[in-house]
């Protein structure tokens, strides 16, 4: 067994997907989006990627993404929709997609926040996919309310803050391993987004 000595050198940072302004998501990791505008946030993340996107959502939930609403942010033709019929298959499907490394982004719309053990498995699956697949995958789970999945790389909350003449959202970084909590006002449209720190 080898011993690793502590030193003052900085460790290499993980490659990250720049989404908007100060929002960058580490690749080969699992991130969480919560809040009433979490689906919009997922569209912004998808728009920052190139290639196919797998969207995993329970078959028993009636609400589905509307391609007309998606088109304002990202091409709906990039999406493959997977609808597991059993609750235990939601995270299993996400894990298998991440492990394969066949897509740059896998999104799972979950009814509840997962516990630490499944999150760790998803991190490991994404790291494996980065080594074996054509893409370095990024996992994104969408959770209701304020979220709360243990062990995620980052947790983001997004809520609408529209004004009479323009669309707007409040975007908050609630948790990150390498950055403090922060909140921004997001306005504009695709290609013309403006983030203002609050």
Short mmCIF file of N, CA and C in Angstrom, two decimals:
data_model
loop_
_atom_site.label_atom_id
_atom_site.label_comp_id
_atom_site.label_asym_id
_atom_site.label_seq_id
_atom_site.Cartn_x
_atom_site.Cartn_y
_atom_site.Cartn_z
N UNK A 1 0.85 -1.18 0.00
CA UNK A 1 0.00 0.00 0.00
C UNK A 1 0.89 1.23 0.00
N UNK A 2 0.63 2.16 -0.90
CA UNK A 2 1.44 3.36 -0.98
C UNK A 2 0.80 4.48 -0.18
N UNK A 3 1.63 5.32 0.40
CA UNK A 3 1.14 6.46 1.16
C UNK A 3 1.19 7.69 0.28
N UNK A 4 0.14 8.50 0.34
CA UNK A 4 0.10 9.74 -0.43
C UNK A 4 0.39 10.89 0.53
N UNK A 5 1.43 11.66 0.22
CA UNK A 5 1.81 12.77 1.06
C UNK A 5 0.98 14.00 0.73
N UNK A 6 0.66 14.78 1.75
CA UNK A 6 -0.04 16.04 1.53
C UNK A 6 0.96 17.07 1.05
N UNK A 7 0.55 17.86 0.09
CA UNK A 7 1.42 18.96 -0.35
C UNK A 7 0.56 20.18 -0.64
N UNK A 8 1.22 21.31 -0.93
CA UNK A 8 0.51 22.56 -1.14
C UNK A 8 0.20 22.83 -2.61
N UNK A 9 0.57 21.92 -3.49
CA UNK A 9 0.28 22.11 -4.90
C UNK A 9 -1.22 21.98 -5.14
N UNK A 10 -1.73 22.79 -6.05
CA UNK A 10 -3.13 22.69 -6.39
C UNK A 10 -3.36 21.47 -7.26
N UNK A 11 -4.45 20.78 -7.01
CA UNK A 11 -4.81 19.63 -7.82
C UNK A 11 -5.49 20.11 -9.09
N UNK A 12 -5.34 19.37 -10.15
CA UNK A 12 -5.97 19.74 -11.41
C UNK A 12 -7.49 19.73 -11.25
N UNK A 13 -8.13 20.76 -11.75
CA UNK A 13 -9.58 20.81 -11.65
C UNK A 13 -10.21 19.94 -12.73
N UNK A 14 -11.42 19.49 -12.47
CA UNK A 14 -12.13 18.65 -13.42
C UNK A 14 -12.57 19.50 -14.61
N UNK A 15 -12.64 18.89 -15.80
CA UNK A 15 -13.22 19.62 -16.92
C UNK A 15 -14.68 19.92 -16.62
N UNK A 16 -15.15 21.07 -17.08
CA UNK A 16 -16.51 21.50 -16.76
C UNK A 16 -17.23 22.01 -18.00
N UNK A 17 -18.55 21.91 -17.97
CA UNK A 17 -19.40 22.43 -19.02
C UNK A 17 -19.81 23.85 -18.66
N UNK A 18 -19.37 24.87 -19.42
CA UNK A 18 -19.83 26.23 -19.15
C UNK A 18 -21.29 26.36 -19.61
N UNK A 19 -22.17 26.72 -18.70
CA UNK A 19 -23.59 26.83 -19.03
C UNK A 19 -23.95 28.29 -19.27
N UNK A 20 -23.88 29.09 -18.23
CA UNK A 20 -24.15 30.53 -18.32
C UNK A 20 -23.31 31.25 -17.28
N UNK A 21 -22.69 32.35 -17.65
CA UNK A 21 -21.97 33.17 -16.69
C UNK A 21 -21.09 32.36 -15.77
N UNK A 22 -21.37 32.45 -14.46
CA UNK A 22 -20.59 31.73 -13.46
C UNK A 22 -21.05 30.28 -13.26
N UNK A 23 -22.01 29.84 -14.04
CA UNK A 23 -22.51 28.48 -13.88
C UNK A 23 -21.74 27.54 -14.81
N UNK A 24 -20.91 26.70 -14.21
CA UNK A 24 -20.17 25.66 -14.94
C UNK A 24 -20.34 24.36 -14.15
N UNK A 25 -20.64 23.29 -14.85
CA UNK A 25 -20.90 22.00 -14.20
C UNK A 25 -19.78 21.03 -14.53
N UNK A 26 -19.16 20.47 -13.49
CA UNK A 26 -18.09 19.50 -13.68
C UNK A 26 -18.61 18.29 -14.43
N UNK A 27 -17.85 17.86 -15.43
CA UNK A 27 -18.22 16.69 -16.21
C UNK A 27 -17.91 15.41 -15.43
N UNK A 28 -18.52 14.32 -15.82
CA UNK A 28 -18.36 13.01 -15.18
C UNK A 28 -18.79 13.06 -13.71
N UNK A 29 -19.78 13.90 -13.42
CA UNK A 29 -20.33 14.03 -12.07
C UNK A 29 -21.84 14.17 -12.16
N UNK A 30 -22.50 14.07 -11.00
CA UNK A 30 -23.94 14.21 -10.91
C UNK A 30 -24.28 15.53 -10.25
N UNK A 31 -25.18 16.28 -10.86
CA UNK A 31 -25.62 17.57 -10.36
C UNK A 31 -27.13 17.53 -10.14
N UNK A 32 -27.63 18.46 -9.33
CA UNK A 32 -29.06 18.49 -8.99
C UNK A 32 -29.64 19.85 -9.33
N UNK A 33 -30.84 19.85 -9.94
CA UNK A 33 -31.60 21.07 -10.19
C UNK A 33 -32.95 20.92 -9.50
N UNK A 34 -33.35 21.94 -8.78
CA UNK A 34 -34.62 21.89 -8.06
C UNK A 34 -35.34 23.22 -8.24
N UNK A 35 -36.52 23.32 -7.66
CA UNK A 35 -37.29 24.55 -7.76
C UNK A 35 -38.33 24.47 -8.86
N UNK A 36 -39.24 25.45 -8.89
CA UNK A 36 -40.34 25.41 -9.85
C UNK A 36 -39.93 25.55 -11.31
N UNK A 37 -38.73 26.08 -11.58
CA UNK A 37 -38.25 26.23 -12.96
C UNK A 37 -37.10 25.27 -13.27
N UNK A 38 -37.08 24.11 -12.59
CA UNK A 38 -35.98 23.16 -12.79
C UNK A 38 -35.95 22.60 -14.21
N UNK A 39 -37.11 22.46 -14.85
CA UNK A 39 -37.12 21.97 -16.23
C UNK A 39 -36.51 23.00 -17.18
N UNK A 40 -36.77 24.27 -16.93
CA UNK A 40 -36.14 25.33 -17.73
C UNK A 40 -34.64 25.31 -17.54
N UNK A 41 -34.20 25.13 -16.32
CA UNK A 41 -32.76 25.04 -16.06
C UNK A 41 -32.14 23.86 -16.81
N UNK A 42 -32.85 22.73 -16.84
CA UNK A 42 -32.35 21.57 -17.58
C UNK A 42 -32.23 21.88 -19.08
N UNK A 43 -33.15 22.68 -19.61
CA UNK A 43 -33.07 23.08 -21.02
C UNK A 43 -31.84 23.95 -21.27
N UNK A 44 -31.51 24.82 -20.32
CA UNK A 44 -30.32 25.66 -20.46
C UNK A 44 -29.05 24.81 -20.45
N UNK A 45 -29.02 23.80 -19.58
CA UNK A 45 -27.87 22.90 -19.53
C UNK A 45 -27.77 22.12 -20.85
N UNK A 46 -28.91 21.62 -21.33
CA UNK A 46 -28.91 20.86 -22.59
C UNK A 46 -28.44 21.74 -23.75
N UNK A 47 -28.83 23.01 -23.75
CA UNK A 47 -28.42 23.92 -24.82
C UNK A 47 -26.91 24.15 -24.83
N UNK A 48 -26.27 23.97 -23.68
CA UNK A 48 -24.82 24.18 -23.59
C UNK A 48 -24.03 22.96 -24.08
N UNK A 49 -24.72 21.84 -24.31
CA UNK A 49 -24.06 20.62 -24.77
C UNK A 49 -24.22 20.47 -26.28
N UNK A 50 -23.46 19.57 -26.84
CA UNK A 50 -23.59 19.18 -28.25
C UNK A 50 -23.85 17.69 -28.29
N UNK A 51 -24.77 17.26 -29.13
CA UNK A 51 -25.05 15.84 -29.24
C UNK A 51 -26.36 15.47 -28.60
N UNK A 52 -26.65 14.18 -28.52
CA UNK A 52 -27.94 13.71 -28.00
C UNK A 52 -28.08 13.89 -26.49
N UNK A 53 -29.32 13.98 -26.06
CA UNK A 53 -29.66 14.09 -24.64
C UNK A 53 -30.67 12.99 -24.32
N UNK A 54 -30.44 12.24 -23.24
CA UNK A 54 -31.41 11.26 -22.77
C UNK A 54 -32.17 11.88 -21.60
N UNK A 55 -33.51 11.87 -21.70
CA UNK A 55 -34.38 12.43 -20.65
C UNK A 55 -35.17 11.26 -20.07
N UNK A 56 -34.95 11.00 -18.78
CA UNK A 56 -35.57 9.87 -18.09
C UNK A 56 -36.63 10.41 -17.14
N UNK A 57 -37.87 9.95 -17.31
CA UNK A 57 -38.96 10.40 -16.44
C UNK A 57 -39.90 9.23 -16.19
N UNK A 58 -40.52 9.17 -15.01
CA UNK A 58 -41.41 8.05 -14.69
C UNK A 58 -42.59 7.98 -15.65
N UNK A 59 -42.93 6.77 -16.06
CA UNK A 59 -44.08 6.58 -16.95
C UNK A 59 -45.39 6.94 -16.26
N UNK A 60 -45.45 6.86 -14.92
CA UNK A 60 -46.70 7.07 -14.21
C UNK A 60 -47.01 8.55 -13.97
N UNK A 61 -46.08 9.45 -14.28
CA UNK A 61 -46.37 10.88 -14.15
C UNK A 61 -46.95 11.38 -15.47
N UNK A 62 -48.02 12.12 -15.38
CA UNK A 62 -48.72 12.56 -16.58
C UNK A 62 -48.07 13.73 -17.30
N UNK A 63 -47.33 14.57 -16.57
CA UNK A 63 -46.77 15.75 -17.23
C UNK A 63 -45.55 15.37 -18.07
N UNK A 64 -45.54 15.83 -19.29
CA UNK A 64 -44.46 15.56 -20.23
C UNK A 64 -43.96 16.89 -20.79
N UNK A 65 -42.74 16.89 -21.26
CA UNK A 65 -42.19 18.09 -21.88
C UNK A 65 -42.92 18.38 -23.18
N UNK A 66 -43.15 19.65 -23.44
CA UNK A 66 -43.80 20.08 -24.67
C UNK A 66 -42.72 20.54 -25.65
N UNK A 67 -42.61 19.89 -26.80
CA UNK A 67 -41.57 20.26 -27.76
C UNK A 67 -41.63 21.74 -28.18
N UNK A 68 -42.84 22.32 -28.23
CA UNK A 68 -42.96 23.73 -28.59
C UNK A 68 -42.29 24.63 -27.55
N UNK A 69 -42.44 24.27 -26.28
CA UNK A 69 -41.79 25.03 -25.22
C UNK A 69 -40.29 24.80 -25.18
N UNK A 70 -39.87 23.57 -25.49
CA UNK A 70 -38.45 23.24 -25.50
C UNK A 70 -37.71 24.00 -26.61
N UNK A 71 -38.37 24.16 -27.76
CA UNK A 71 -37.73 24.73 -28.94
C UNK A 71 -37.19 26.13 -28.72
N UNK A 72 -37.75 26.86 -27.74
CA UNK A 72 -37.24 28.20 -27.44
C UNK A 72 -35.84 28.14 -26.84
N UNK A 73 -35.45 26.97 -26.32
CA UNK A 73 -34.16 26.83 -25.65
C UNK A 73 -33.20 25.91 -26.39
N UNK A 74 -33.73 24.79 -26.91
CA UNK A 74 -32.88 23.74 -27.48
C UNK A 74 -33.69 22.94 -28.50
N UNK A 75 -33.02 22.34 -29.45
CA UNK A 75 -33.69 21.54 -30.47
C UNK A 75 -34.27 20.27 -29.84
N UNK A 76 -35.61 20.11 -29.84
CA UNK A 76 -36.21 18.91 -29.24
C UNK A 76 -35.80 17.62 -29.94
N UNK A 77 -35.36 17.71 -31.19
CA UNK A 77 -34.94 16.53 -31.92
C UNK A 77 -33.70 15.87 -31.36
N UNK A 78 -32.98 16.55 -30.47
CA UNK A 78 -31.79 15.97 -29.83
C UNK A 78 -32.14 15.03 -28.69
N UNK A 79 -33.41 15.03 -28.26
CA UNK A 79 -33.81 14.31 -27.06
C UNK A 79 -34.35 12.92 -27.37
N UNK A 80 -33.96 11.97 -26.54
CA UNK A 80 -34.55 10.64 -26.51
C UNK A 80 -35.21 10.51 -25.14
N UNK A 81 -36.50 10.19 -25.12
CA UNK A 81 -37.26 10.11 -23.87
C UNK A 81 -37.38 8.66 -23.44
N UNK A 82 -36.98 8.40 -22.19
CA UNK A 82 -37.06 7.06 -21.60
C UNK A 82 -38.04 7.13 -20.43
N UNK A 83 -38.97 6.19 -20.37
CA UNK A 83 -40.02 6.23 -19.35
C UNK A 83 -40.11 4.91 -18.60
N UNK A 84 -39.24 4.70 -17.60
CA UNK A 84 -39.32 3.47 -16.80
C UNK A 84 -40.68 3.36 -16.11
N UNK A 85 -41.15 2.12 -15.97
CA UNK A 85 -42.46 1.90 -15.36
C UNK A 85 -42.38 1.57 -13.87
N UNK A 86 -41.18 1.26 -13.37
CA UNK A 86 -41.02 0.94 -11.94
C UNK A 86 -40.11 1.97 -11.29
N UNK A 87 -40.39 2.40 -10.06
CA UNK A 87 -39.56 3.40 -9.40
C UNK A 87 -38.08 3.03 -9.33
N UNK A 88 -37.78 1.74 -9.07
CA UNK A 88 -36.37 1.34 -8.94
C UNK A 88 -35.62 1.41 -10.27
N UNK A 89 -36.34 1.49 -11.37
CA UNK A 89 -35.68 1.56 -12.67
C UNK A 89 -35.26 2.97 -13.07
N UNK A 90 -35.74 4.00 -12.38
CA UNK A 90 -35.36 5.37 -12.72
C UNK A 90 -33.86 5.58 -12.57
N UNK A 91 -33.34 5.31 -11.37
CA UNK A 91 -31.92 5.52 -11.12
C UNK A 91 -31.07 4.47 -11.83
N UNK A 92 -31.59 3.25 -11.98
CA UNK A 92 -30.86 2.22 -12.71
C UNK A 92 -30.65 2.66 -14.16
N UNK A 93 -31.70 3.21 -14.78
CA UNK A 93 -31.59 3.67 -16.16
C UNK A 93 -30.57 4.80 -16.27
N UNK A 94 -30.63 5.77 -15.35
CA UNK A 94 -29.66 6.85 -15.36
C UNK A 94 -28.24 6.32 -15.19
N UNK A 95 -28.06 5.39 -14.29
CA UNK A 95 -26.73 4.81 -14.06
C UNK A 95 -26.20 4.13 -15.32
N UNK A 96 -27.04 3.36 -15.99
CA UNK A 96 -26.59 2.67 -17.20
C UNK A 96 -26.26 3.65 -18.33
N UNK A 97 -27.04 4.69 -18.47
CA UNK A 97 -26.76 5.70 -19.50
C UNK A 97 -25.43 6.39 -19.21
N UNK A 98 -25.21 6.78 -17.96
CA UNK A 98 -23.94 7.44 -17.60
C UNK A 98 -22.76 6.49 -17.80
N UNK A 99 -22.92 5.24 -17.40
CA UNK A 99 -21.83 4.27 -17.52
C UNK A 99 -21.45 4.03 -18.98
N UNK A 100 -22.40 4.12 -19.88
CA UNK A 100 -22.12 3.86 -21.30
C UNK A 100 -21.34 5.00 -21.94
N UNK A 101 -21.49 6.21 -21.44
CA UNK A 101 -20.80 7.35 -22.05
C UNK A 101 -21.27 7.65 -23.46
N UNK A 102 -22.49 7.24 -23.81
CA UNK A 102 -22.98 7.41 -25.18
C UNK A 102 -23.64 8.77 -25.43
N UNK A 103 -23.92 9.53 -24.37
CA UNK A 103 -24.50 10.87 -24.53
C UNK A 103 -23.77 11.84 -23.62
N UNK A 104 -23.70 13.11 -24.03
CA UNK A 104 -23.03 14.09 -23.16
C UNK A 104 -23.85 14.50 -21.95
N UNK A 105 -25.19 14.33 -22.03
CA UNK A 105 -26.06 14.74 -20.93
C UNK A 105 -27.17 13.73 -20.75
N UNK A 106 -27.35 13.29 -19.49
CA UNK A 106 -28.47 12.43 -19.11
C UNK A 106 -29.21 13.11 -17.97
N UNK A 107 -30.51 13.34 -18.17
CA UNK A 107 -31.35 14.03 -17.20
C UNK A 107 -32.37 13.05 -16.65
N UNK A 108 -32.55 13.02 -15.34
CA UNK A 108 -33.57 12.18 -14.72
C UNK A 108 -34.50 13.07 -13.90
N UNK A 109 -35.77 13.09 -14.27
CA UNK A 109 -36.80 13.84 -13.57
C UNK A 109 -37.37 12.93 -12.49
N UNK A 110 -36.97 13.17 -11.25
CA UNK A 110 -37.28 12.26 -10.15
C UNK A 110 -38.40 12.78 -9.26
N UNK A 111 -39.24 11.88 -8.70
CA UNK A 111 -40.28 12.32 -7.78
C UNK A 111 -39.74 12.68 -6.39
N UNK A 112 -38.55 12.14 -6.03
CA UNK A 112 -37.94 12.41 -4.73
C UNK A 112 -36.42 12.47 -4.90
N UNK A 113 -35.77 13.12 -3.95
CA UNK A 113 -34.30 13.18 -3.96
C UNK A 113 -33.73 11.83 -3.53
N UNK A 114 -32.74 11.31 -4.25
CA UNK A 114 -32.14 10.03 -3.88
C UNK A 114 -31.21 10.17 -2.67
N UNK A 115 -30.91 9.04 -2.05
CA UNK A 115 -30.00 9.03 -0.89
C UNK A 115 -28.54 8.98 -1.36
N UNK A 116 -27.63 8.95 -0.42
CA UNK A 116 -26.20 9.02 -0.70
C UNK A 116 -25.69 7.84 -1.53
N UNK A 117 -26.10 6.63 -1.22
CA UNK A 117 -25.57 5.45 -1.93
C UNK A 117 -25.85 5.49 -3.43
N UNK A 118 -27.10 5.73 -3.87
CA UNK A 118 -27.32 5.82 -5.31
C UNK A 118 -26.56 6.97 -5.96
N UNK A 119 -26.42 8.08 -5.25
CA UNK A 119 -25.68 9.22 -5.81
C UNK A 119 -24.22 8.84 -6.03
N UNK A 120 -23.64 8.14 -5.08
CA UNK A 120 -22.24 7.70 -5.25
C UNK A 120 -22.11 6.76 -6.44
N UNK A 121 -23.07 5.86 -6.60
CA UNK A 121 -23.06 4.95 -7.75
C UNK A 121 -23.14 5.72 -9.07
N UNK A 122 -23.95 6.78 -9.08
CA UNK A 122 -24.09 7.58 -10.30
C UNK A 122 -22.80 8.34 -10.62
N UNK A 123 -22.12 8.85 -9.59
CA UNK A 123 -20.80 9.49 -9.82
C UNK A 123 -19.83 8.49 -10.44
N UNK A 124 -19.78 7.29 -9.86
CA UNK A 124 -18.86 6.26 -10.37
C UNK A 124 -19.23 5.85 -11.79
N UNK A 125 -20.52 5.76 -12.08
CA UNK A 125 -20.95 5.41 -13.43
C UNK A 125 -20.53 6.47 -14.43
N UNK A 126 -20.67 7.74 -14.06
CA UNK A 126 -20.27 8.83 -14.96
C UNK A 126 -18.76 8.82 -15.19
N UNK A 127 -17.99 8.53 -14.15
CA UNK A 127 -16.53 8.45 -14.31
C UNK A 127 -16.15 7.29 -15.23
N UNK A 128 -16.86 6.16 -15.11
CA UNK A 128 -16.60 5.02 -15.99
C UNK A 128 -16.95 5.38 -17.43
N UNK A 129 -18.09 6.02 -17.63
CA UNK A 129 -18.50 6.43 -18.97
C UNK A 129 -17.51 7.37 -19.63
N UNK A 130 -16.87 8.23 -18.83
CA UNK A 130 -15.87 9.15 -19.36
C UNK A 130 -14.66 8.40 -19.90
N UNK A 131 -14.36 7.24 -19.32
CA UNK A 131 -13.20 6.46 -19.74
C UNK A 131 -13.49 5.53 -20.91
N UNK A 132 -14.74 5.09 -21.02
CA UNK A 132 -15.05 4.05 -22.01
C UNK A 132 -15.90 4.52 -23.18
N UNK A 133 -16.64 5.61 -23.02
CA UNK A 133 -17.56 6.04 -24.06
C UNK A 133 -17.02 7.18 -24.90
N UNK A 134 -17.76 7.56 -25.93
CA UNK A 134 -17.33 8.67 -26.79
C UNK A 134 -17.48 10.05 -26.13
N UNK A 135 -18.31 10.16 -25.09
CA UNK A 135 -18.53 11.43 -24.40
C UNK A 135 -18.10 11.33 -22.94
N UNK A 136 -17.78 12.47 -22.36
CA UNK A 136 -17.62 12.57 -20.92
C UNK A 136 -18.98 13.01 -20.39
N UNK A 137 -19.75 12.09 -19.84
CA UNK A 137 -21.15 12.40 -19.53
C UNK A 137 -21.31 13.29 -18.30
N UNK A 138 -22.42 14.00 -18.32
CA UNK A 138 -22.83 14.81 -17.18
C UNK A 138 -24.20 14.31 -16.78
N UNK A 139 -24.40 14.04 -15.50
CA UNK A 139 -25.70 13.61 -14.99
C UNK A 139 -26.40 14.76 -14.29
N UNK A 140 -27.68 14.91 -14.56
CA UNK A 140 -28.48 15.97 -13.94
C UNK A 140 -29.77 15.35 -13.43
N UNK A 141 -30.01 15.47 -12.13
CA UNK A 141 -31.28 15.01 -11.58
C UNK A 141 -32.14 16.22 -11.25
N UNK A 142 -33.42 16.11 -11.55
CA UNK A 142 -34.39 17.16 -11.25
C UNK A 142 -35.23 16.67 -10.08
N UNK A 143 -35.25 17.45 -9.00
CA UNK A 143 -35.97 17.04 -7.79
C UNK A 143 -36.94 18.15 -7.38
N UNK A 144 -38.05 17.77 -6.76
CA UNK A 144 -39.05 18.77 -6.39
C UNK A 144 -38.62 19.61 -5.19
N UNK A 145 -39.30 20.73 -5.02
CA UNK A 145 -39.06 21.60 -3.87
C UNK A 145 -37.66 22.16 -3.84
N UNK A 146 -37.04 22.06 -2.67
CA UNK A 146 -35.68 22.57 -2.48
C UNK A 146 -34.62 21.51 -2.74
N UNK A 147 -35.00 20.37 -3.29
CA UNK A 147 -34.04 19.31 -3.56
C UNK A 147 -33.55 18.68 -2.27
N UNK A 148 -32.29 18.27 -2.27
CA UNK A 148 -31.72 17.70 -1.06
C UNK A 148 -31.04 16.37 -1.25
N UNK A 149 -30.69 16.02 -2.49
CA UNK A 149 -29.96 14.77 -2.71
C UNK A 149 -28.58 14.87 -2.06
N UNK A 150 -28.23 13.87 -1.27
CA UNK A 150 -26.95 13.87 -0.56
C UNK A 150 -25.83 13.49 -1.52
N UNK A 151 -24.72 14.23 -1.46
CA UNK A 151 -23.53 13.85 -2.21
C UNK A 151 -23.43 14.35 -3.63
N UNK A 152 -24.39 15.16 -4.11
CA UNK A 152 -24.29 15.68 -5.47
C UNK A 152 -23.14 16.70 -5.55
N UNK A 153 -22.60 16.85 -6.75
CA UNK A 153 -21.50 17.80 -6.96
C UNK A 153 -21.97 19.24 -6.74
N UNK A 154 -23.11 19.59 -7.32
CA UNK A 154 -23.71 20.91 -7.11
C UNK A 154 -25.23 20.77 -7.03
N UNK A 155 -25.85 21.74 -6.37
CA UNK A 155 -27.32 21.82 -6.32
C UNK A 155 -27.70 23.24 -6.73
N UNK A 156 -28.61 23.34 -7.71
CA UNK A 156 -29.06 24.62 -8.24
C UNK A 156 -30.57 24.73 -8.09
N UNK A 157 -31.04 25.92 -7.72
CA UNK A 157 -32.47 26.17 -7.59
C UNK A 157 -32.83 27.28 -8.57
N UNK A 158 -33.93 27.07 -9.31
CA UNK A 158 -34.36 28.10 -10.26
C UNK A 158 -35.85 28.32 -10.10
N UNK A 159 -36.24 29.61 -10.06
CA UNK A 159 -37.65 29.98 -9.90
C UNK A 159 -37.96 31.12 -10.85
N UNK A 160 -39.20 31.18 -11.35
CA UNK A 160 -39.56 32.27 -12.25
C UNK A 160 -39.58 33.61 -11.52
N UNK A 161 -39.15 34.65 -12.21
CA UNK A 161 -39.21 36.03 -11.70
C UNK A 161 -39.51 36.93 -12.89
N UNK A 162 -40.59 36.60 -13.60
CA UNK A 162 -40.93 37.32 -14.83
C UNK A 162 -41.44 38.72 -14.51
N UNK A 163 -41.19 39.63 -15.44
CA UNK A 163 -41.72 40.99 -15.36
C UNK A 163 -42.70 41.18 -16.51
N UNK A 164 -43.38 42.29 -16.53
CA UNK A 164 -44.41 42.52 -17.54
C UNK A 164 -43.88 42.40 -18.96
N UNK A 165 -42.73 42.98 -19.22
CA UNK A 165 -42.23 43.03 -20.59
C UNK A 165 -41.15 42.00 -20.91
N UNK A 166 -40.72 41.21 -19.93
CA UNK A 166 -39.64 40.26 -20.22
C UNK A 166 -39.69 39.07 -19.27
N UNK A 167 -39.10 37.98 -19.78
CA UNK A 167 -38.98 36.77 -18.96
C UNK A 167 -37.78 36.92 -18.04
N UNK A 168 -37.88 36.33 -16.86
CA UNK A 168 -36.77 36.37 -15.92
C UNK A 168 -36.87 35.23 -14.92
N UNK A 169 -35.73 34.87 -14.36
CA UNK A 169 -35.66 33.80 -13.37
C UNK A 169 -34.65 34.18 -12.31
N UNK A 170 -34.82 33.60 -11.14
CA UNK A 170 -33.82 33.69 -10.08
C UNK A 170 -33.11 32.35 -10.02
N UNK A 171 -31.80 32.37 -10.19
CA UNK A 171 -30.98 31.16 -10.18
C UNK A 171 -30.07 31.20 -8.97
N UNK A 172 -30.11 30.15 -8.15
CA UNK A 172 -29.29 30.10 -6.94
C UNK A 172 -28.44 28.84 -6.92
N UNK A 173 -27.18 29.01 -6.57
CA UNK A 173 -26.30 27.86 -6.31
C UNK A 173 -26.43 27.59 -4.82
N UNK A 174 -27.14 26.51 -4.47
CA UNK A 174 -27.37 26.18 -3.07
C UNK A 174 -26.24 25.38 -2.46
N UNK A 175 -25.55 24.60 -3.31
CA UNK A 175 -24.47 23.76 -2.82
C UNK A 175 -23.48 23.52 -3.93
N UNK A 176 -22.21 23.59 -3.58
CA UNK A 176 -21.15 23.24 -4.53
C UNK A 176 -19.93 22.85 -3.72
N UNK A 177 -19.19 21.88 -4.23
CA UNK A 177 -17.99 21.43 -3.52
C UNK A 177 -16.89 22.48 -3.54
N UNK A 178 -16.86 23.31 -4.58
CA UNK A 178 -15.73 24.23 -4.75
C UNK A 178 -16.13 25.69 -4.84
N UNK A 179 -17.38 26.03 -4.53
CA UNK A 179 -17.82 27.43 -4.64
C UNK A 179 -18.86 27.72 -3.57
N UNK A 180 -18.94 29.00 -3.16
CA UNK A 180 -19.92 29.36 -2.13
C UNK A 180 -21.33 29.50 -2.71
N UNK A 181 -22.31 29.58 -1.84
CA UNK A 181 -23.68 29.84 -2.27
C UNK A 181 -23.73 31.20 -2.94
N UNK A 182 -24.58 31.32 -3.95
CA UNK A 182 -24.72 32.59 -4.67
C UNK A 182 -26.06 32.60 -5.38
N UNK A 183 -26.55 33.81 -5.71
CA UNK A 183 -27.83 33.98 -6.40
C UNK A 183 -27.67 35.00 -7.51
N UNK A 184 -28.31 34.73 -8.65
CA UNK A 184 -28.28 35.61 -9.80
C UNK A 184 -29.69 35.85 -10.30
N UNK A 185 -29.88 37.00 -10.95
CA UNK A 185 -31.08 37.26 -11.72
C UNK A 185 -30.74 36.94 -13.17
N UNK A 186 -31.55 36.11 -13.82
CA UNK A 186 -31.32 35.71 -15.20
C UNK A 186 -32.42 36.30 -16.07
N UNK A 187 -32.02 37.05 -17.10
CA UNK A 187 -32.96 37.65 -18.03
C UNK A 187 -32.47 37.43 -19.45
N UNK A 188 -33.37 37.67 -20.40
CA UNK A 188 -32.97 37.59 -21.80
C UNK A 188 -33.61 36.41 -22.51
N UNK A 189 -32.88 35.92 -23.50
CA UNK A 189 -33.34 34.83 -24.34
C UNK A 189 -32.12 34.09 -24.84
N UNK A 190 -32.30 32.88 -25.40
CA UNK A 190 -31.15 32.14 -25.90
C UNK A 190 -30.26 32.99 -26.82
N UNK A 191 -28.98 32.95 -26.53
CA UNK A 191 -28.01 33.76 -27.27
C UNK A 191 -27.85 35.17 -26.71
N UNK A 192 -28.76 35.59 -25.85
CA UNK A 192 -28.70 36.94 -25.29
C UNK A 192 -28.98 36.93 -23.77
N UNK A 193 -28.53 35.87 -23.09
CA UNK A 193 -28.78 35.77 -21.66
C UNK A 193 -27.94 36.78 -20.91
N UNK A 194 -28.50 37.29 -19.82
CA UNK A 194 -27.78 38.22 -18.96
C UNK A 194 -27.96 37.76 -17.52
N UNK A 195 -26.84 37.49 -16.84
CA UNK A 195 -26.88 37.08 -15.43
C UNK A 195 -26.34 38.20 -14.58
N UNK A 196 -27.12 38.62 -13.57
CA UNK A 196 -26.71 39.68 -12.67
C UNK A 196 -26.69 39.11 -11.26
N UNK A 197 -25.53 39.24 -10.61
CA UNK A 197 -25.41 38.70 -9.25
C UNK A 197 -26.23 39.54 -8.29
N UNK A 198 -26.93 38.86 -7.39
CA UNK A 198 -27.79 39.56 -6.42
C UNK A 198 -27.12 39.64 -5.06
#
